[in-house]
Structure formats: structure tokens, C-alpha cells
Backbone as CSV, one residue per row, in Angstrom:
resi,resn,N_x,N_y,N_z,CA_x,CA_y,CA_z,C_x,C_y,C_z
1,UNK,0.853,-1.177,0.000,0.000,0.000,0.000,0.891,1.230,0.000
2,UNK,0.529,2.200,-0.807,1.350,3.399,-0.924,1.100,4.324,0.256
3,UNK,2.048,5.233,0.450,1.955,6.191,1.561,0.760,7.123,1.386
4,UNK,0.460,7.516,0.159,-0.672,8.397,-0.105,-1.985,7.698,0.242
5,UNK,-2.082,6.419,-0.046,-3.303,5.668,0.263,-3.482,5.545,1.765
6,UNK,-2.392,5.376,2.512,-2.476,5.268,3.968,-2.967,6.572,4.581
7,UNK,-2.564,7.681,4.003,-2.959,8.980,4.518,-4.457,9.184,4.374
8,UNK,-5.007,8.773,3.236,-6.443,8.972,3.015,-7.276,8.011,3.840
9,UNK,-6.729,6.868,4.225,-7.468,5.888,5.014,-7.392,6.173,6.513
10,UNK,-6.516,7.064,6.912,-6.332,7.351,8.333,-7.627,7.921,8.913
11,UNK,-8.044,7.337,9.988,-9.282,7.785,10.613,-8.963,8.901,11.608
12,UNK,-9.705,9.973,11.530,-9.493,11.073,12.464,-10.569,11.026,13.533
13,UNK,-10.189,11.350,14.747,-11.141,11.271,15.860,-11.232,12.570,16.629
14,UNK,-10.671,13.629,16.113,-10.682,14.909,16.808,-12.028,15.606,16.747
15,UNK,-12.079,16.765,17.335,-13.303,17.562,17.389,-13.788,17.928,15.987
16,UNK,-12.851,18.350,15.135,-13.232,18.724,13.775,-13.801,17.530,13.007
17,UNK,-13.186,16.383,13.191,-13.654,15.192,12.483,-15.056,14.819,12.922
18,UNK,-15.340,14.872,14.218,-16.680,14.555,14.712,-17.698,15.571,14.191
19,UNK,-17.309,16.845,14.169,-18.216,17.881,13.664,-18.489,17.676,12.179
20,UNK,-17.453,17.276,11.424,-17.611,17.073,9.984,-18.513,15.876,9.693
21,UNK,-18.472,14.858,10.548,-19.311,13.671,10.327,-20.781,13.982,10.608
22,UNK,-21.016,15.020,11.404,-22.402,15.397,11.701,-23.016,14.453,12.718
23,UNK,-24.261,14.716,13.052,-24.934,13.869,14.028,-24.305,14.015,15.400
24,UNK,-24.987,13.622,16.381,-24.439,13.640,17.731,-24.274,15.017,18.331
25,UNK,-24.546,16.060,17.572,-24.392,17.408,18.111,-25.585,17.732,19.006
26,UNK,-25.319,18.401,20.096,-26.377,18.804,21.003,-26.729,20.240,20.684
27,UNK,-27.984,20.456,20.330,-28.379,21.818,19.989,-28.467,22.660,21.254
28,UNK,-28.126,23.923,21.121,-28.138,24.867,22.241,-29.573,25.272,22.529
29,UNK,-29.994,25.130,23.780,-31.329,25.573,24.158,-31.384,27.090,24.193
30,UNK,-32.542,27.629,23.980,-32.730,29.075,24.037,-32.541,29.539,25.479
31,UNK,-31.885,30.686,25.661,-31.649,31.219,26.999,-32.970,31.649,27.622
32,UNK,-33.134,31.314,28.908,-34.326,31.761,29.627,-33.944,32.033,31.075
33,UNK,-34.720,32.852,31.710,-34.489,33.200,33.105,-34.877,32.004,33.967
34,UNK,-33.966,31.531,34.789,-34.204,30.357,35.614,-34.634,30.794,37.011
35,UNK,-35.711,30.225,37.483,-36.197,30.500,38.835,-36.113,29.215,39.640
36,UNK,-35.521,29.289,40.824,-35.421,28.134,41.699,-36.691,28.061,42.547
37,UNK,-37.496,27.007,42.383,-38.750,26.923,43.128,-38.569,26.419,44.563
38,UNK,-37.364,26.022,44.931,-37.118,25.416,46.228,-36.555,26.425,47.220
39,UNK,-36.824,26.176,48.490,-36.278,27.011,49.556,-34.766,26.783,49.631
40,UNK,-34.010,27.788,50.068,-32.554,27.602,50.191,-32.218,26.494,51.181
41,UNK,-31.130,25.799,50.920,-30.676,24.751,51.839,-30.142,25.387,53.116
42,UNK,-30.468,24.815,54.228,-29.956,25.269,55.517,-28.691,24.465,55.808
43,UNK,-27.536,25.041,55.505,-26.272,24.335,55.692,-25.760,24.420,57.115
44,UNK,-26.258,25.383,57.875,-25.841,25.550,59.263,-27.057,25.967,60.084
45,UNK,-27.033,25.592,61.350,-28.120,25.987,62.245,-27.968,27.474,62.573
46,UNK,-29.023,28.116,63.048,-28.896,29.521,63.445,-27.800,29.752,64.490
47,UNK,-27.618,28.804,65.418,-26.543,28.934,66.411,-25.163,28.871,65.762
48,UNK,-25.006,28.009,64.758,-23.735,27.906,64.056,-23.451,29.169,63.255
49,UNK,-24.483,29.725,62.627,-24.322,30.974,61.870,-23.907,32.094,62.816
50,UNK,-24.522,32.159,63.986,-24.176,33.183,64.978,-22.735,33.010,65.456
51,UNK,-22.290,31.768,65.668,-20.904,31.515,66.093,-19.919,31.957,65.009
52,UNK,-20.242,31.698,63.753,-19.387,32.136,62.635,-19.326,33.654,62.603
53,UNK,-20.477,34.302,62.793,-20.528,35.761,62.776,-19.688,36.348,63.913
54,UNK,-19.850,35.825,65.117,-19.075,36.344,66.262,-17.573,36.182,66.035
55,UNK,-17.179,35.036,65.503,-15.758,34.789,65.254,-15.226,35.716,64.161
56,UNK,-15.998,35.910,63.109,-15.538,36.793,62.033,-15.445,38.238,62.517
57,UNK,-16.373,38.664,63.366,-16.305,40.027,63.924,-15.068,40.177,64.814
58,UNK,-14.750,39.140,65.557,-13.552,39.179,66.413,-12.290,39.286,65.552
59,UNK,-12.235,38.526,64.479,-11.070,38.574,63.586,-10.938,39.962,62.974
60,UNK,-12.047,40.525,62.470,-11.995,41.839,61.839,-11.621,42.948,62.814
61,UNK,-12.113,42.876,64.049,-11.858,43.965,64.994,-10.531,43.822,65.733
62,UNK,-10.087,42.598,66.028,-8.851,42.412,66.798,-7.630,42.191,65.915
63,UNK,-7.745,41.300,64.959,-6.598,40.986,64.091,-6.571,41.872,62.852
64,UNK,-7.727,42.129,62.275,-7.815,42.948,61.076,-7.509,42.156,59.827
65,UNK,-7.506,42.876,58.724,-7.166,42.279,57.436,-6.002,43.048,56.847
66,UNK,-5.150,42.344,56.123,-3.978,42.982,55.525,-4.296,43.365,54.095
67,UNK,-4.004,44.603,53.760,-4.202,45.089,52.394,-2.925,45.782,51.936
68,UNK,-2.696,45.782,50.640,-1.500,46.420,50.116,-1.825,47.671,49.311
69,UNK,-3.087,47.982,49.172,-3.496,49.123,48.371,-3.715,50.347,49.264
70,UNK,-3.024,51.432,48.950,-3.235,52.660,49.725,-4.631,53.211,49.480
71,UNK,-5.164,53.003,48.287,-6.527,53.467,47.982,-7.547,52.756,48.877
72,UNK,-7.385,51.454,49.058,-8.290,50.695,49.916,-8.162,51.179,51.360
73,UNK,-6.941,51.427,51.795,-6.740,51.932,53.153,-7.443,53.273,53.337
74,UNK,-7.349,54.143,52.335,-8.008,55.445,52.408,-9.523,55.293,52.482
75,UNK,-10.078,54.391,51.694,-11.526,54.164,51.697,-12.008,53.667,53.060
76,UNK,-11.293,52.699,53.627,-11.681,52.177,54.935,-11.495,53.218,56.029
77,UNK,-10.425,53.985,55.931,-10.179,55.035,56.925,-11.294,56.087,56.879
78,UNK,-11.725,56.446,55.679,-12.813,57.412,55.536,-14.123,56.856,56.086
79,UNK,-14.290,55.544,56.034,-15.510,54.916,56.545,-15.477,54.746,58.059
80,UNK,-14.303,54.924,58.674,-14.222,54.830,60.130,-13.440,53.646,60.655
81,UNK,-12.772,52.907,59.789,-11.965,51.768,60.238,-10.631,52.261,60.789
82,UNK,-9.998,51.420,61.586,-8.678,51.729,62.140,-7.633,51.206,61.159
83,UNK,-6.828,52.105,60.619,-5.850,51.745,59.590,-4.445,51.909,60.150
84,UNK,-3.657,50.832,60.051,-2.242,50.865,60.424,-1.453,50.758,59.127
85,UNK,-0.983,51.900,58.632,-0.297,51.912,57.338,1.054,51.200,57.383
86,UNK,1.739,51.250,58.513,3.037,50.584,58.626,2.887,49.072,58.495
87,UNK,1.874,48.523,59.154,1.641,47.076,59.102,0.716,46.687,57.954
88,UNK,0.170,47.680,57.265,-0.766,47.486,56.160,-1.983,46.651,56.588
89,UNK,-2.508,46.965,57.771,-3.682,46.255,58.258,-4.829,47.220,58.518
90,UNK,-6.025,46.696,58.390,-7.238,47.451,58.645,-8.055,46.674,59.667
91,UNK,-8.438,47.348,60.737,-9.305,46.728,61.740,-10.679,47.397,61.645
92,UNK,-11.696,46.567,61.599,-13.048,47.051,61.375,-13.912,46.705,62.577
93,UNK,-14.549,47.704,63.158,-15.433,47.507,64.289,-16.746,46.878,63.829
94,UNK,-17.401,46.139,64.717,-18.659,45.473,64.374,-19.746,46.478,63.976
95,UNK,-19.741,47.655,64.587,-20.752,48.658,64.244,-20.594,49.131,62.797
96,UNK,-19.359,49.216,62.333,-19.105,49.609,60.938,-19.633,48.541,59.977
97,UNK,-19.435,47.267,60.328,-19.950,46.167,59.505,-21.474,46.190,59.497
98,UNK,-22.080,46.418,60.658,-23.542,46.454,60.752,-24.121,47.575,59.890
99,UNK,-23.475,48.734,59.895,-23.943,49.846,59.059,-23.816,49.514,57.578
100,UNK,-22.724,48.858,57.207,-22.522,48.489,55.800,-23.559,47.448,55.360
101,UNK,-23.905,46.525,56.248,-24.876,45.493,55.902,-26.272,46.064,55.674
102,UNK,-26.551,47.214,56.262,-27.851,47.848,56.055,-28.023,48.338,54.616
103,UNK,-26.924,48.569,53.923,-26.991,49.101,52.553,-26.980,48.010,51.489
104,UNK,-26.856,46.744,51.893,-26.780,45.650,50.928,-28.162,45.389,50.342
105,UNK,-28.280,45.349,49.004,-29.588,45.079,48.400,-29.988,43.616,48.585
106,UNK,-31.285,43.336,48.559,-31.755,41.958,48.714,-31.526,41.147,47.439
107,UNK,-31.349,41.834,46.318,-31.037,41.151,45.072,-30.183,42.075,44.200
108,UNK,-29.482,41.468,43.242,-28.677,42.242,42.298,-28.640,41.496,40.976
109,UNK,-28.275,42.191,39.922,-28.277,41.614,38.581,-26.863,41.533,38.036
110,UNK,-26.512,40.355,37.540,-25.245,40.150,36.839,-25.543,40.273,35.351
111,UNK,-24.859,41.172,34.673,-25.110,41.388,33.256,-23.877,41.014,32.452
112,UNK,-24.076,40.155,31.468,-22.966,39.740,30.611,-22.854,40.704,29.440
113,UNK,-21.957,40.394,28.508,-21.836,41.234,27.311,-23.146,41.256,26.541
114,UNK,-23.852,40.136,26.581,-25.167,40.069,25.954,-26.193,40.387,27.043
115,UNK,-26.734,41.580,27.026,-27.636,42.049,28.087,-28.891,41.189,28.192
116,UNK,-29.244,40.470,27.137,-30.421,39.609,27.194,-30.196,38.410,28.103
117,UNK,-28.934,38.149,28.447,-28.608,36.985,29.278,-28.225,37.377,30.698
118,UNK,-28.859,38.406,31.215,-28.541,38.835,32.584,-29.211,37.892,33.583
119,UNK,-28.592,37.779,34.754,-29.083,36.924,35.828,-29.355,37.751,37.065
120,UNK,-30.482,37.494,37.699,-30.800,38.171,38.942,-30.506,37.222,40.094
121,UNK,-29.698,37.692,41.029,-29.314,36.880,42.184,-30.052,37.404,43.412
122,UNK,-30.552,36.490,44.230,-31.247,36.885,45.456,-32.693,37.217,45.191
123,UNK,-33.289,37.910,46.155,-34.679,38.315,45.981,-35.634,37.449,46.742
């Protein structure tokens, strides 16, 4: 058998070959807004959630968080956080967190490049 004949008989199994053979392709469903009809899963008890909250507040107020951006330090300092520029740490009081949580919306929208495919989170 000649080399040219072997080349034409070679079976290809790549993505292009499967696409060229046709069939087996899964058609893309039309985009639609998905609504979850089920209640959220309770992954932790209310007592466990409270323990996580207390611990996170202790970490934020006593240990703080380390940041390297002077702009972020300025923003937190303007909001009332304790900023240590030498150590690059920010300590946040629980009252500051509570005030910030009051401004959080119950839902928000994620918008992709195609605005028709935006997703609403929460609500």
C-alpha cells in the first residue's frame, strides 16, 4: 500500500472530524431566566451561623485584614476603620460592619456582554 493511500485511510477522531461527520451534536437551548422553586438549603443551624458571625467580627476587629493598596486603606479610613499603614492592616469595628450590611440590596443583577442573558441573584 502506498503512503498516499495510507494517509487517506487514516481515521481522524478529533473535534473537527466529529463535527464534519455530523450527528451527535447537542443543539443549544434558548436562553431563559431560571427561577429556583425550592427554599434555600440550611447548611448551618442559626446557632452555628451566629458563632461564625461572632468569630468573624472578632477577627476583623482584633486581628484585622492585611491590604496592600493605599486606595483601599483610604476608603476604609474614611468609613471609620482603624488603619495601620506601617503594618498594612485594617481593623473594622462590628458597628461599621452592621452599618454596611444595612446598605446591601436583597437582590442584584449580573449582566454579561449580551444584556439579554442577565441573571438576577437573590430576591
